[in-house]
Amino acid sequence: MLRLNRCWGAILGGTPSCCIRLANYLDAMLGVGAALAVAWYYLMLSLNPGLLASLDPSGNAAAILLGLLLTLVLHEGLHALALRLIGVRAMRLELLEYPLGLSFPRRLQLRVPIGVGISIGEPLTRNRALATLLPPLALSPIFLLLAAHAEGVLRSLLVIASFSNTIGCSGDLTLFLLLLRTSRDAVIRDEGQALAIYGGCPPAPFTRALRSLGAAVAVLFLMLVIIYPYLATAAFLSTAEQVSSVVHSAQANTTLLYDFHGLVTMRVDIWRTPSSYGFRYSYEPGPLFLAVTLAGALAAGLARHRSLRRKAGRTPG
């Protein structure tokens, strides 16, 4: 241990090879967060397809506040437990900030809070640091499993805690990917708002690709999760009267297909028995929507990649 401490003293006494500031990777975090949100949605559907529909809307405000508080306590608590298990004793809770400069009406330098994290007061090897980053992600499926057996506000609280914990892991997963590309013998020192890396740093092409991919995934999320439901609603409203007429006049089981300007393909399955009838809507993204979505994501990723390369070219050294 004495030899190791002397070795670390020699390493940490020098200049770090690079610093990783999560505030500089907000684009990557946004993309990772979008990917995690989609993964959470499909996990929720696989565990309990009717979970969202069964939530109690009466206690949403209380459920959101308590869910966020529960997430914060357990998420950071698991980080602290993981650090304790690998022998770390010096740690504290710290607010992560994003520096924002304004020049109007006068020059101001603001520090915008973007999250909460645990700051470590002693250096770690790369592998030990990696081992402490992802344990809180296990909370998300646990909350969903518990929510399936809960009722009322408690169910809403657990679902919100699961989702917010998943999104809260976007910074952890981004940092995990960055540290994974450092050298195996790298030593990491926490400097509060940044991690100083002593050893091999993440390759510049990898960091640019990660940030570019983040921009592309963010566009995919915007189109598929936010824009697409509105288009599906527009398709439903534009054909509601026609569908209603066909449903009431159908004499046998029938399937209707509607193309909404190439953006949404809507299917209506109608079934009829001697005593009753019913129908069900289903939607699929149309070819034009998919083409625009993929083109937009590709354009956003390439534009971000070019921007990062230009900035790297203007950086001295």
PDB file of C-alpha atoms in Angstrom:
ATOM      1  CA  MET A   1       0.000   0.000   0.000  1.00  0.00           C
ATOM      2  CA  LEU A   2       2.862   2.374   0.813  1.00  0.00           C
ATOM      3  CA  ARG A   3       4.460   1.700  -2.588  1.00  0.00           C
ATOM      4  CA  LEU A   4       1.102   2.255  -4.283  1.00  0.00           C
ATOM      5  CA  ASN A   5       0.589   5.558  -2.464  1.00  0.00           C
ATOM      6  CA  ARG A   6       4.069   6.745  -3.476  1.00  0.00           C
ATOM      7  CA  CYS A   7       3.355   5.758  -7.064  1.00  0.00           C
ATOM      8  CA  TRP A   8       0.070   7.641  -7.029  1.00  0.00           C
ATOM      9  CA  GLY A   9       1.773  10.617  -5.429  1.00  0.00           C
ATOM     10  CA  ALA A  10       4.212  10.780  -8.313  1.00  0.00           C
ATOM     11  CA  ILE A  11       1.401  10.459 -10.862  1.00  0.00           C
ATOM     12  CA  LEU A  12      -0.998  12.912  -9.237  1.00  0.00           C
ATOM     13  CA  GLY A  13       1.761  15.420  -8.635  1.00  0.00           C
ATOM     14  CA  GLY A  14       2.012  15.950 -12.377  1.00  0.00           C
ATOM     15  CA  THR A  15      -0.339  17.527 -14.883  1.00  0.00           C
ATOM     16  CA  PRO A  16      -3.458  15.509 -15.765  1.00  0.00           C
ATOM     17  CA  SER A  17      -3.585  14.133 -19.291  1.00  0.00           C
ATOM     18  CA  CYS A  18      -7.089  15.553 -19.710  1.00  0.00           C
ATOM     19  CA  CYS A  19     -10.227  16.497 -17.791  1.00  0.00           C
ATOM     20  CA  ILE A  20     -13.737  15.164 -18.341  1.00  0.00           C
ATOM     21  CA  ARG A  21     -16.496  17.664 -17.571  1.00  0.00           C
ATOM     22  CA  LEU A  22     -20.011  16.283 -17.903  1.00  0.00           C
ATOM     23  CA  ALA A  23     -21.203  19.837 -18.596  1.00  0.00           C
ATOM     24  CA  ASN A  24     -19.327  19.582 -21.918  1.00  0.00           C
ATOM     25  CA  TYR A  25     -21.208  16.388 -22.829  1.00  0.00           C
ATOM     26  CA  LEU A  26     -24.801  17.557 -22.463  1.00  0.00           C
ATOM     27  CA  ASP A  27     -25.494  16.569 -26.077  1.00  0.00           C
ATOM     28  CA  ALA A  28     -24.243  13.029 -25.420  1.00  0.00           C
ATOM     29  CA  MET A  29     -26.231  12.888 -22.176  1.00  0.00           C
ATOM     30  CA  LEU A  30     -29.370  13.993 -24.028  1.00  0.00           C
ATOM     31  CA  GLY A  31     -28.941  11.194 -26.557  1.00  0.00           C
ATOM     32  CA  VAL A  32     -28.163   8.614 -23.868  1.00  0.00           C
ATOM     33  CA  GLY A  33     -31.157   9.815 -21.846  1.00  0.00           C
ATOM     34  CA  ALA A  34     -33.442   9.460 -24.891  1.00  0.00           C
ATOM     35  CA  ALA A  35     -32.165   5.936 -25.537  1.00  0.00           C
ATOM     36  CA  LEU A  36     -32.694   5.029 -21.873  1.00  0.00           C
ATOM     37  CA  ALA A  37     -36.224   6.463 -21.948  1.00  0.00           C
ATOM     38  CA  VAL A  38     -37.150   4.309 -24.948  1.00  0.00           C
ATOM     39  CA  ALA A  39     -35.571   1.244 -23.305  1.00  0.00           C
ATOM     40  CA  TRP A  40     -37.547   1.975 -20.114  1.00  0.00           C
ATOM     41  CA  TYR A  41     -40.799   2.251 -22.069  1.00  0.00           C
ATOM     42  CA  TYR A  42     -40.348  -1.134 -23.736  1.00  0.00           C
ATOM     43  CA  LEU A  43     -39.245  -2.694 -20.430  1.00  0.00           C
ATOM     44  CA  MET A  44     -42.403  -1.355 -18.815  1.00  0.00           C
ATOM     45  CA  LEU A  45     -44.531  -2.790 -21.649  1.00  0.00           C
ATOM     46  CA  SER A  46     -42.855  -6.187 -21.354  1.00  0.00           C
ATOM     47  CA  LEU A  47     -43.355  -6.345 -17.582  1.00  0.00           C
ATOM     48  CA  ASN A  48     -46.871  -4.872 -17.424  1.00  0.00           C
ATOM     49  CA  PRO A  49     -48.498  -3.558 -20.647  1.00  0.00           C
ATOM     50  CA  GLY A  50     -51.381  -1.883 -18.804  1.00  0.00           C
ATOM     51  CA  LEU A  51     -49.298  -0.153 -16.143  1.00  0.00           C
ATOM     52  CA  LEU A  52     -49.478   3.418 -17.481  1.00  0.00           C
ATOM     53  CA  ALA A  53     -53.209   3.205 -18.178  1.00  0.00           C
ATOM     54  CA  SER A  54     -53.858   2.044 -14.611  1.00  0.00           C
ATOM     55  CA  LEU A  55     -52.147   4.995 -12.901  1.00  0.00           C
ATOM     56  CA  ASP A  56     -54.223   7.125 -10.544  1.00  0.00           C
ATOM     57  CA  PRO A  57     -54.258  10.744 -11.864  1.00  0.00           C
ATOM     58  CA  SER A  58     -55.676  12.189  -8.642  1.00  0.00           C
ATOM     59  CA  GLY A  59     -52.366  12.227  -6.769  1.00  0.00           C
ATOM     60  CA  ASN A  60     -49.966  13.104  -9.586  1.00  0.00           C
ATOM     61  CA  ALA A  61     -48.380  16.157  -7.931  1.00  0.00           C
ATOM     62  CA  ALA A  62     -47.620  14.300  -4.696  1.00  0.00           C
ATOM     63  CA  ALA A  63     -46.454  11.236  -6.612  1.00  0.00           C
ATOM     64  CA  ILE A  64     -44.051  13.300  -8.739  1.00  0.00           C
ATOM     65  CA  LEU A  65     -42.509  15.078  -5.754  1.00  0.00           C
ATOM     66  CA  LEU A  66     -42.187  11.940  -3.641  1.00  0.00           C
ATOM     67  CA  GLY A  67     -40.972   9.919  -6.629  1.00  0.00           C
ATOM     68  CA  LEU A  68     -38.202  12.415  -7.387  1.00  0.00           C
ATOM     69  CA  LEU A  69     -37.192  12.545  -3.721  1.00  0.00           C
ATOM     70  CA  LEU A  70     -37.149   8.739  -3.478  1.00  0.00           C
ATOM     71  CA  THR A  71     -35.059   8.556  -6.652  1.00  0.00           C
ATOM     72  CA  LEU A  72     -32.529  11.108  -5.409  1.00  0.00           C
ATOM     73  CA  VAL A  73     -32.055   9.386  -2.036  1.00  0.00           C
ATOM     74  CA  LEU A  74     -31.793   5.823  -3.349  1.00  0.00           C
ATOM     75  CA  HIS A  75     -29.830   6.668  -6.511  1.00  0.00           C
ATOM     76  CA  GLU A  76     -27.110   8.603  -4.714  1.00  0.00           C
ATOM     77  CA  GLY A  77     -27.287   6.173  -1.785  1.00  0.00           C
ATOM     78  CA  LEU A  78     -26.405   3.278  -4.094  1.00  0.00           C
ATOM     79  CA  HIS A  79     -23.480   5.244  -5.488  1.00  0.00           C
ATOM     80  CA  ALA A  80     -22.284   5.880  -1.936  1.00  0.00           C
ATOM     81  CA  LEU A  81     -22.718   2.203  -1.014  1.00  0.00           C
ATOM     82  CA  ALA A  82     -20.737   1.094  -4.068  1.00  0.00           C
ATOM     83  CA  LEU A  83     -17.959   3.521  -3.155  1.00  0.00           C
ATOM     84  CA  ARG A  84     -17.922   2.239   0.421  1.00  0.00           C
ATOM     85  CA  LEU A  85     -17.662  -1.345  -0.798  1.00  0.00           C
ATOM     86  CA  ILE A  86     -14.490  -0.551  -2.746  1.00  0.00           C
ATOM     87  CA  GLY A  87     -12.975   1.214   0.253  1.00  0.00           C
ATOM     88  CA  VAL A  88     -13.692   4.895  -0.416  1.00  0.00           C
ATOM     89  CA  ARG A  89     -14.392   6.913   2.723  1.00  0.00           C
ATOM     90  CA  ALA A  90     -14.004  10.554   1.667  1.00  0.00           C
ATOM     91  CA  MET A  91     -17.106  11.610  -0.276  1.00  0.00           C
ATOM     92  CA  ARG A  92     -19.716  14.354  -0.281  1.00  0.00           C
ATOM     93  CA  LEU A  93     -22.875  15.330  -2.141  1.00  0.00           C
ATOM     94  CA  GLU A  94     -22.293  18.108  -4.661  1.00  0.00           C
ATOM     95  CA  LEU A  95     -24.380  20.154  -7.102  1.00  0.00           C
ATOM     96  CA  LEU A  96     -23.287  19.739 -10.735  1.00  0.00           C
ATOM     97  CA  GLU A  97     -23.353  23.033 -12.627  1.00  0.00           C
ATOM     98  CA  TYR A  98     -23.236  24.189 -16.237  1.00  0.00           C
ATOM     99  CA  PRO A  99     -21.402  27.510 -16.840  1.00  0.00           C
ATOM    100  CA  LEU A 100     -23.556  29.808 -18.971  1.00  0.00           C
ATOM    101  CA  GLY A 101     -22.237  33.136 -20.271  1.00  0.00           C
ATOM    102  CA  LEU A 102     -24.610  36.006 -21.139  1.00  0.00           C
ATOM    103  CA  SER A 103     -23.537  39.247 -22.817  1.00  0.00           C
ATOM    104  CA  PHE A 104     -26.854  41.150 -22.787  1.00  0.00           C
ATOM    105  CA  PRO A 105     -27.681  43.574 -21.226  1.00  0.00           C
ATOM    106  CA  ARG A 106     -24.276  43.186 -19.570  1.00  0.00           C
ATOM    107  CA  ARG A 107     -21.778  40.359 -19.388  1.00  0.00           C
ATOM    108  CA  LEU A 108     -22.835  37.758 -16.842  1.00  0.00           C
ATOM    109  CA  GLN A 109     -21.419  34.346 -15.967  1.00  0.00           C
ATOM    110  CA  LEU A 110     -24.111  32.070 -14.601  1.00  0.00           C
ATOM    111  CA  ARG A 111     -23.806  28.573 -13.177  1.00  0.00           C
ATOM    112  CA  VAL A 112     -26.951  26.579 -13.982  1.00  0.00           C
ATOM    113  CA  PRO A 113     -27.576  23.451 -11.843  1.00  0.00           C
ATOM    114  CA  ILE A 114     -27.907  20.323 -14.027  1.00  0.00           C
ATOM    115  CA  GLY A 115     -27.887  17.604 -11.389  1.00  0.00           C
ATOM    116  CA  VAL A 116     -26.585  16.206  -8.141  1.00  0.00           C
ATOM    117  CA  GLY A 117     -23.645  13.872  -7.745  1.00  0.00           C
ATOM    118  CA  ILE A 118     -21.236  12.442  -5.210  1.00  0.00           C
ATOM    119  CA  SER A 119     -17.790  14.001  -5.193  1.00  0.00           C
ATOM    120  CA  ILE A 120     -14.947  11.680  -4.153  1.00  0.00           C
ATOM    121  CA  GLY A 121     -12.080  12.960  -2.034  1.00  0.00           C
ATOM    122  CA  GLU A 122      -9.496  10.364  -3.045  1.00  0.00           C
ATOM    123  CA  PRO A 123      -8.128   9.071  -6.368  1.00  0.00           C
ATOM    124  CA  LEU A 124      -9.455   5.900  -7.988  1.00  0.00           C
ATOM    125  CA  THR A 125      -8.192   3.543 -10.623  1.00  0.00           C
ATOM    126  CA  ARG A 126     -10.292   3.372 -13.776  1.00  0.00           C
ATOM    127  CA  ASN A 127     -11.816  -0.035 -13.056  1.00  0.00           C
ATOM    128  CA  ARG A 128     -12.796   0.905  -9.504  1.00  0.00           C
ATOM    129  CA  ALA A 129     -14.454   4.072 -10.789  1.00  0.00           C
ATOM    130  CA  LEU A 130     -16.355   2.121 -13.456  1.00  0.00           C
ATOM    131  CA  ALA A 131     -17.679  -0.301 -10.824  1.00  0.00           C
ATOM    132  CA  THR A 132     -19.452   2.522  -8.957  1.00  0.00           C
ATOM    133  CA  LEU A 133     -21.257   4.199 -11.854  1.00  0.00           C
ATOM    134  CA  LEU A 134     -24.074   1.862 -12.939  1.00  0.00           C
ATOM    135  CA  PRO A 135     -25.466   0.131  -9.781  1.00  0.00           C
ATOM    136  CA  PRO A 136     -28.352   2.672  -9.471  1.00  0.00           C
ATOM    137  CA  LEU A 137     -29.675   1.570 -12.877  1.00  0.00           C
ATOM    138  CA  ALA A 138     -30.877  -1.647 -11.198  1.00  0.00           C
ATOM    139  CA  LEU A 139     -33.448   0.402  -9.258  1.00  0.00           C
ATOM    140  CA  SER A 140     -35.572   1.074 -12.367  1.00  0.00           C
ATOM    141  CA  PRO A 141     -36.805  -2.499 -13.045  1.00  0.00           C
ATOM    142  CA  ILE A 142     -37.185  -3.079  -9.292  1.00  0.00           C
ATOM    143  CA  PHE A 143     -39.518  -0.067  -9.017  1.00  0.00           C
ATOM    144  CA  LEU A 144     -41.534  -1.317 -12.020  1.00  0.00           C
ATOM    145  CA  LEU A 145     -41.905  -4.779 -10.515  1.00  0.00           C
ATOM    146  CA  LEU A 146     -43.075  -3.267  -7.224  1.00  0.00           C
ATOM    147  CA  ALA A 147     -45.475  -0.926  -9.067  1.00  0.00           C
ATOM    148  CA  ALA A 148     -47.214  -3.920 -10.672  1.00  0.00           C
ATOM    149  CA  HIS A 149     -48.286  -5.049  -7.166  1.00  0.00           C
ATOM    150  CA  ALA A 150     -49.134  -1.595  -5.783  1.00  0.00           C
ATOM    151  CA  GLU A 151     -52.302   0.519  -6.065  1.00  0.00           C
ATOM    152  CA  GLY A 152     -53.286   4.182  -6.244  1.00  0.00           C
ATOM    153  CA  VAL A 153     -50.747   6.900  -5.491  1.00  0.00           C
ATOM    154  CA  LEU A 154     -48.106   4.357  -4.457  1.00  0.00           C
ATOM    155  CA  ARG A 155     -48.197   2.813  -7.939  1.00  0.00           C
ATOM    156  CA  SER A 156     -47.824   6.257  -9.541  1.00  0.00           C
ATOM    157  CA  LEU A 157     -44.949   7.077  -7.181  1.00  0.00           C
ATOM    158  CA  LEU A 158     -43.065   3.902  -8.080  1.00  0.00           C
ATOM    159  CA  VAL A 159     -43.545   4.366 -11.831  1.00  0.00           C
ATOM    160  CA  ILE A 160     -42.343   7.986 -11.636  1.00  0.00           C
ATOM    161  CA  ALA A 161     -39.384   6.928  -9.479  1.00  0.00           C
ATOM    162  CA  SER A 162     -38.491   4.228 -12.009  1.00  0.00           C
ATOM    163  CA  PHE A 163     -38.628   6.619 -14.963  1.00  0.00           C
ATOM    164  CA  SER A 164     -36.795   9.486 -13.251  1.00  0.00           C
ATOM    165  CA  ASN A 165     -34.088   7.095 -12.020  1.00  0.00           C
ATOM    166  CA  THR A 166     -33.621   5.815 -15.587  1.00  0.00           C
ATOM    167  CA  ILE A 167     -33.252   9.350 -16.955  1.00  0.00           C
ATOM    168  CA  GLY A 168     -30.996  10.214 -14.012  1.00  0.00           C
ATOM    169  CA  CYS A 169     -28.621   7.461 -15.114  1.00  0.00           C
ATOM    170  CA  SER A 170     -27.902   9.263 -18.405  1.00  0.00           C
ATOM    171  CA  GLY A 171     -24.949  11.102 -16.857  1.00  0.00           C
ATOM    172  CA  ASP A 172     -23.661   7.929 -15.207  1.00  0.00           C
ATOM    173  CA  LEU A 173     -23.838   5.946 -18.456  1.00  0.00           C
ATOM    174  CA  THR A 174     -22.198   8.759 -20.456  1.00  0.00           C
ATOM    175  CA  LEU A 175     -19.370   8.928 -17.930  1.00  0.00           C
ATOM    176  CA  PHE A 176     -19.091   5.117 -17.954  1.00  0.00           C
ATOM    177  CA  LEU A 177     -18.644   5.119 -21.750  1.00  0.00           C
ATOM    178  CA  LEU A 178     -16.017   7.863 -21.539  1.00  0.00           C
ATOM    179  CA  LEU A 179     -14.016   6.198 -18.762  1.00  0.00           C
ATOM    180  CA  LEU A 180     -14.257   2.871 -20.552  1.00  0.00           C
ATOM    181  CA  ARG A 181     -12.133   4.359 -23.320  1.00  0.00           C
ATOM    182  CA  THR A 182      -9.373   5.550 -20.989  1.00  0.00           C
ATOM    183  CA  SER A 183      -6.301   3.355 -20.480  1.00  0.00           C
ATOM    184  CA  ARG A 184      -6.621   0.442 -18.043  1.00  0.00           C
ATOM    185  CA  ASP A 185      -3.922   1.906 -15.784  1.00  0.00           C
ATOM    186  CA  ALA A 186      -5.477   5.387 -15.689  1.00  0.00           C
ATOM    187  CA  VAL A 187      -5.906   7.085 -12.320  1.00  0.00           C
ATOM    188  CA  ILE A 188      -8.905   9.378 -11.834  1.00  0.00           C
ATOM    189  CA  ARG A 189      -9.150  12.276  -9.412  1.00  0.00           C
ATOM    190  CA  ASP A 190     -12.462  14.004  -8.747  1.00  0.00           C
ATOM    191  CA  GLU A 191     -12.139  17.795  -8.893  1.00  0.00           C
ATOM    192  CA  GLY A 192     -15.794  18.568  -8.229  1.00  0.00           C
ATOM    193  CA  GLN A 193     -17.067  19.778 -11.606  1.00  0.00           C
ATOM    194  CA  ALA A 194     -14.580  17.645 -13.568  1.00  0.00           C
ATOM    195  CA  LEU A 195     -12.617  14.394 -13.445  1.00  0.00           C
ATOM    196  CA  ALA A 196      -8.856  14.712 -13.919  1.00  0.00           C
ATOM    197  CA  ILE A 197      -7.467  11.754 -15.879  1.00  0.00           C
ATOM    198  CA  TYR A 198      -3.858  10.674 -15.322  1.00  0.00           C
ATOM    199  CA  GLY A 199      -3.154   8.206 -18.103  1.00  0.00           C
ATOM    200  CA  GLY A 200      -4.629   7.509 -21.510  1.00  0.00           C
ATOM    201  CA  CYS A 201      -7.606   9.748 -22.299  1.00  0.00           C
ATOM    202  CA  PRO A 202     -10.682   8.848 -24.360  1.00  0.00           C
ATOM    203  CA  PRO A 203      -9.717   9.169 -28.058  1.00  0.00           C
ATOM    204  CA  ALA A 204     -10.968  12.397 -29.657  1.00  0.00           C
ATOM    205  CA  PRO A 205     -12.737  10.531 -32.526  1.00  0.00           C
ATOM    206  CA  PHE A 206     -14.680   8.514 -29.925  1.00  0.00           C
ATOM    207  CA  THR A 207     -15.796  11.576 -27.933  1.00  0.00           C
ATOM    208  CA  ARG A 208     -16.883  13.330 -31.135  1.00  0.00           C
ATOM    209  CA  ALA A 209     -18.786  10.222 -32.263  1.00  0.00           C
ATOM    210  CA  LEU A 210     -20.480   9.912 -28.858  1.00  0.00           C
ATOM    211  CA  ARG A 211     -21.614  13.535 -28.895  1.00  0.00           C
ATOM    212  CA  SER A 212     -22.730  13.315 -32.532  1.00  0.00           C
ATOM    213  CA  LEU A 213     -24.675  10.130 -31.826  1.00  0.00           C
ATOM    214  CA  GLY A 214     -26.299  11.912 -28.898  1.00  0.00           C
ATOM    215  CA  ALA A 215     -27.579  14.640 -31.222  1.00  0.00           C
ATOM    216  CA  ALA A 216     -28.915  12.035 -33.687  1.00  0.00           C
ATOM    217  CA  VAL A 217     -30.689  10.005 -30.976  1.00  0.00           C
ATOM    218  CA  ALA A 218     -32.211  13.184 -29.543  1.00  0.00           C
ATOM    219  CA  VAL A 219     -33.795  13.918 -32.950  1.00  0.00           C
ATOM    220  CA  LEU A 220     -35.111  10.328 -33.166  1.00  0.00           C
ATOM    221  CA  PHE A 221     -36.632  10.707 -29.706  1.00  0.00           C
ATOM    222  CA  LEU A 222     -38.223  14.043 -30.630  1.00  0.00           C
ATOM    223  CA  MET A 223     -39.795  12.623 -33.784  1.00  0.00           C
ATOM    224  CA  LEU A 224     -40.924   9.228 -32.488  1.00  0.00           C
ATOM    225  CA  VAL A 225     -41.987  10.092 -28.948  1.00  0.00           C
ATOM    226  CA  ILE A 226     -43.238  13.683 -29.268  1.00  0.00           C
ATOM    227  CA  ILE A 227     -44.125  14.443 -32.921  1.00  0.00           C
ATOM    228  CA  TYR A 228     -45.479  11.023 -33.955  1.00  0.00           C
ATOM    229  CA  PRO A 229     -48.303  10.842 -31.340  1.00  0.00           C
ATOM    230  CA  TYR A 230     -49.606  14.213 -32.578  1.00  0.00           C
ATOM    231  CA  LEU A 231     -49.567  12.953 -36.169  1.00  0.00           C
ATOM    232  CA  ALA A 232     -51.422   9.786 -35.120  1.00  0.00           C
ATOM    233  CA  THR A 233     -54.033  11.955 -33.388  1.00  0.00           C
ATOM    234  CA  ALA A 234     -54.380  14.078 -36.541  1.00  0.00           C
ATOM    235  CA  ALA A 235     -54.856  10.916 -38.609  1.00  0.00           C
ATOM    236  CA  PHE A 236     -57.559   9.724 -36.206  1.00  0.00           C
ATOM    237  CA  LEU A 237     -59.435  13.051 -36.249  1.00  0.00           C
ATOM    238  CA  SER A 238     -59.281  13.395 -40.030  1.00  0.00           C
ATOM    239  CA  THR A 239     -60.943   9.998 -40.581  1.00  0.00           C
ATOM    240  CA  ALA A 240     -63.196   9.766 -37.508  1.00  0.00           C
ATOM    241  CA  GLU A 241     -66.436  10.529 -39.333  1.00  0.00           C
ATOM    242  CA  GLN A 242     -65.659   8.148 -42.206  1.00  0.00           C
ATOM    243  CA  VAL A 243     -64.637   5.339 -39.851  1.00  0.00           C
ATOM    244  CA  SER A 244     -67.773   5.832 -37.744  1.00  0.00           C
ATOM    245  CA  SER A 245     -69.951   5.504 -40.840  1.00  0.00           C
ATOM    246  CA  VAL A 246     -68.219   2.297 -41.968  1.00  0.00           C
ATOM    247  CA  VAL A 247     -68.311   0.783 -38.468  1.00  0.00           C
ATOM    248  CA  HIS A 248     -72.084   1.234 -38.179  1.00  0.00           C
ATOM    249  CA  SER A 249     -72.805  -0.042 -41.679  1.00  0.00           C
ATOM    250  CA  ALA A 250     -70.407  -3.028 -41.724  1.00  0.00           C
ATOM    251  CA  GLN A 251     -72.178  -6.362 -42.011  1.00  0.00           C
ATOM    252  CA  ALA A 252     -69.098  -8.557 -41.446  1.00  0.00           C
ATOM    253  CA  ASN A 253     -65.580  -8.441 -40.059  1.00  0.00           C
ATOM    254  CA  THR A 254     -63.699  -5.733 -41.941  1.00  0.00           C
ATOM    255  CA  THR A 255     -60.245  -4.158 -41.948  1.00  0.00           C
ATOM    256  CA  LEU A 256     -59.789  -0.540 -43.065  1.00  0.00           C
ATOM    257  CA  LEU A 257     -56.433   1.011 -44.000  1.00  0.00           C
ATOM    258  CA  TYR A 258     -55.884   4.781 -44.185  1.00  0.00           C
ATOM    259  CA  ASP A 259     -52.740   6.559 -45.329  1.00  0.00           C
ATOM    260  CA  PHE A 260     -52.295   9.991 -43.738  1.00  0.00           C
ATOM    261  CA  HIS A 261     -50.089  11.811 -46.277  1.00  0.00           C
ATOM    262  CA  GLY A 262     -47.412   9.125 -46.018  1.00  0.00           C
ATOM    263  CA  LEU A 263     -46.800  10.115 -42.384  1.00  0.00           C
ATOM    264  CA  VAL A 264     -49.045   7.628 -40.556  1.00  0.00           C
ATOM    265  CA  THR A 265     -50.673   4.388 -41.662  1.00  0.00           C
ATOM    266  CA  MET A 266     -53.835   3.803 -39.631  1.00  0.00           C
ATOM    267  CA  ARG A 267     -55.555   0.442 -39.451  1.00  0.00           C
ATOM    268  CA  VAL A 268     -59.077  -0.107 -38.143  1.00  0.00           C
ATOM    269  CA  ASP A 269     -60.163  -3.681 -37.396  1.00  0.00           C
ATOM    270  CA  ILE A 270     -63.953  -4.056 -37.204  1.00  0.00           C
ATOM    271  CA  TRP A 271     -65.653  -7.184 -35.949  1.00  0.00           C
ATOM    272  CA  ARG A 272     -69.351  -7.897 -35.810  1.00  0.00           C
ATOM    273  CA  THR A 273     -71.448 -10.610 -34.208  1.00  0.00           C
ATOM    274  CA  PRO A 274     -75.247 -11.060 -34.358  1.00  0.00           C
ATOM    275  CA  SER A 275     -75.627  -9.173 -31.074  1.00  0.00           C
ATOM    276  CA  SER A 276     -72.762  -6.676 -30.983  1.00  0.00           C
ATOM    277  CA  TYR A 277     -69.825  -5.106 -32.774  1.00  0.00           C
ATOM    278  CA  GLY A 278     -66.461  -3.576 -31.926  1.00  0.00           C
ATOM    279  CA  PHE A 279     -63.418  -1.994 -33.507  1.00  0.00           C
ATOM    280  CA  ARG A 280     -59.764  -1.314 -32.715  1.00  0.00           C
ATOM    281  CA  TYR A 281     -57.291   1.283 -34.026  1.00  0.00           C
ATOM    282  CA  SER A 282     -53.596   0.649 -34.632  1.00  0.00           C
ATOM    283  CA  TYR A 283     -50.977   2.944 -36.108  1.00  0.00           C
ATOM    284  CA  GLU A 284     -47.636   2.606 -37.880  1.00  0.00           C
ATOM    285  CA  PRO A 285     -45.197   5.294 -39.007  1.00  0.00           C
ATOM    286  CA  GLY A 286     -45.590   5.956 -42.740  1.00  0.00           C
ATOM    287  CA  PRO A 287     -42.688   5.812 -45.211  1.00  0.00           C
ATOM    288  CA  LEU A 288     -42.445   9.602 -45.514  1.00  0.00           C
ATOM    289  CA  PHE A 289     -42.326  10.033 -41.741  1.00  0.00           C
ATOM    290  CA  LEU A 290     -39.610   7.373 -41.391  1.00  0.00           C
ATOM    291  CA  ALA A 291     -37.585   8.919 -44.217  1.00  0.00           C
ATOM    292  CA  VAL A 292     -37.823  12.417 -42.716  1.00  0.00           C
ATOM    293  CA  THR A 293     -37.008  11.112 -39.235  1.00  0.00           C
ATOM    294  CA  LEU A 294     -33.936   9.159 -40.329  1.00  0.00           C
ATOM    295  CA  ALA A 295     -32.745  11.997 -42.570  1.00  0.00           C
ATOM    296  CA  GLY A 296     -33.178  14.499 -39.722  1.00  0.00           C
ATOM    297  CA  ALA A 297     -31.277  12.299 -37.267  1.00  0.00           C
ATOM    298  CA  LEU A 298     -28.472  11.741 -39.776  1.00  0.00           C
ATOM    299  CA  ALA A 299     -28.277  15.456 -40.566  1.00  0.00           C
ATOM    300  CA  ALA A 300     -28.182  16.383 -36.872  1.00  0.00           C
ATOM    301  CA  GLY A 301     -25.429  13.851 -36.168  1.00  0.00           C
ATOM    302  CA  LEU A 302     -23.293  14.924 -39.133  1.00  0.00           C
ATOM    303  CA  ALA A 303     -23.768  18.626 -38.372  1.00  0.00           C
ATOM    304  CA  ARG A 304     -22.712  18.080 -34.763  1.00  0.00           C
ATOM    305  CA  HIS A 305     -19.707  16.024 -35.870  1.00  0.00           C
ATOM    306  CA  ARG A 306     -18.564  18.736 -38.298  1.00  0.00           C
ATOM    307  CA  SER A 307     -19.020  21.407 -35.632  1.00  0.00           C
ATOM    308  CA  LEU A 308     -16.908  19.449 -33.130  1.00  0.00           C
ATOM    309  CA  ARG A 309     -14.175  18.843 -35.714  1.00  0.00           C
ATOM    310  CA  ARG A 310     -14.020  22.551 -36.543  1.00  0.00           C
ATOM    311  CA  LYS A 311     -13.751  23.432 -32.847  1.00  0.00           C
ATOM    312  CA  ALA A 312     -11.007  20.829 -32.382  1.00  0.00           C
ATOM    313  CA  GLY A 313      -9.125  22.309 -35.351  1.00  0.00           C
ATOM    314  CA  ARG A 314      -9.233  25.798 -33.791  1.00  0.00           C
ATOM    315  CA  THR A 315      -8.021  24.550 -30.390  1.00  0.00           C
ATOM    316  CA  PRO A 316      -4.276  25.165 -29.910  1.00  0.00           C
ATOM    317  CA  GLY A 317      -2.156  22.072 -29.354  1.00  0.00           C
TER     318      GLY A 317
END
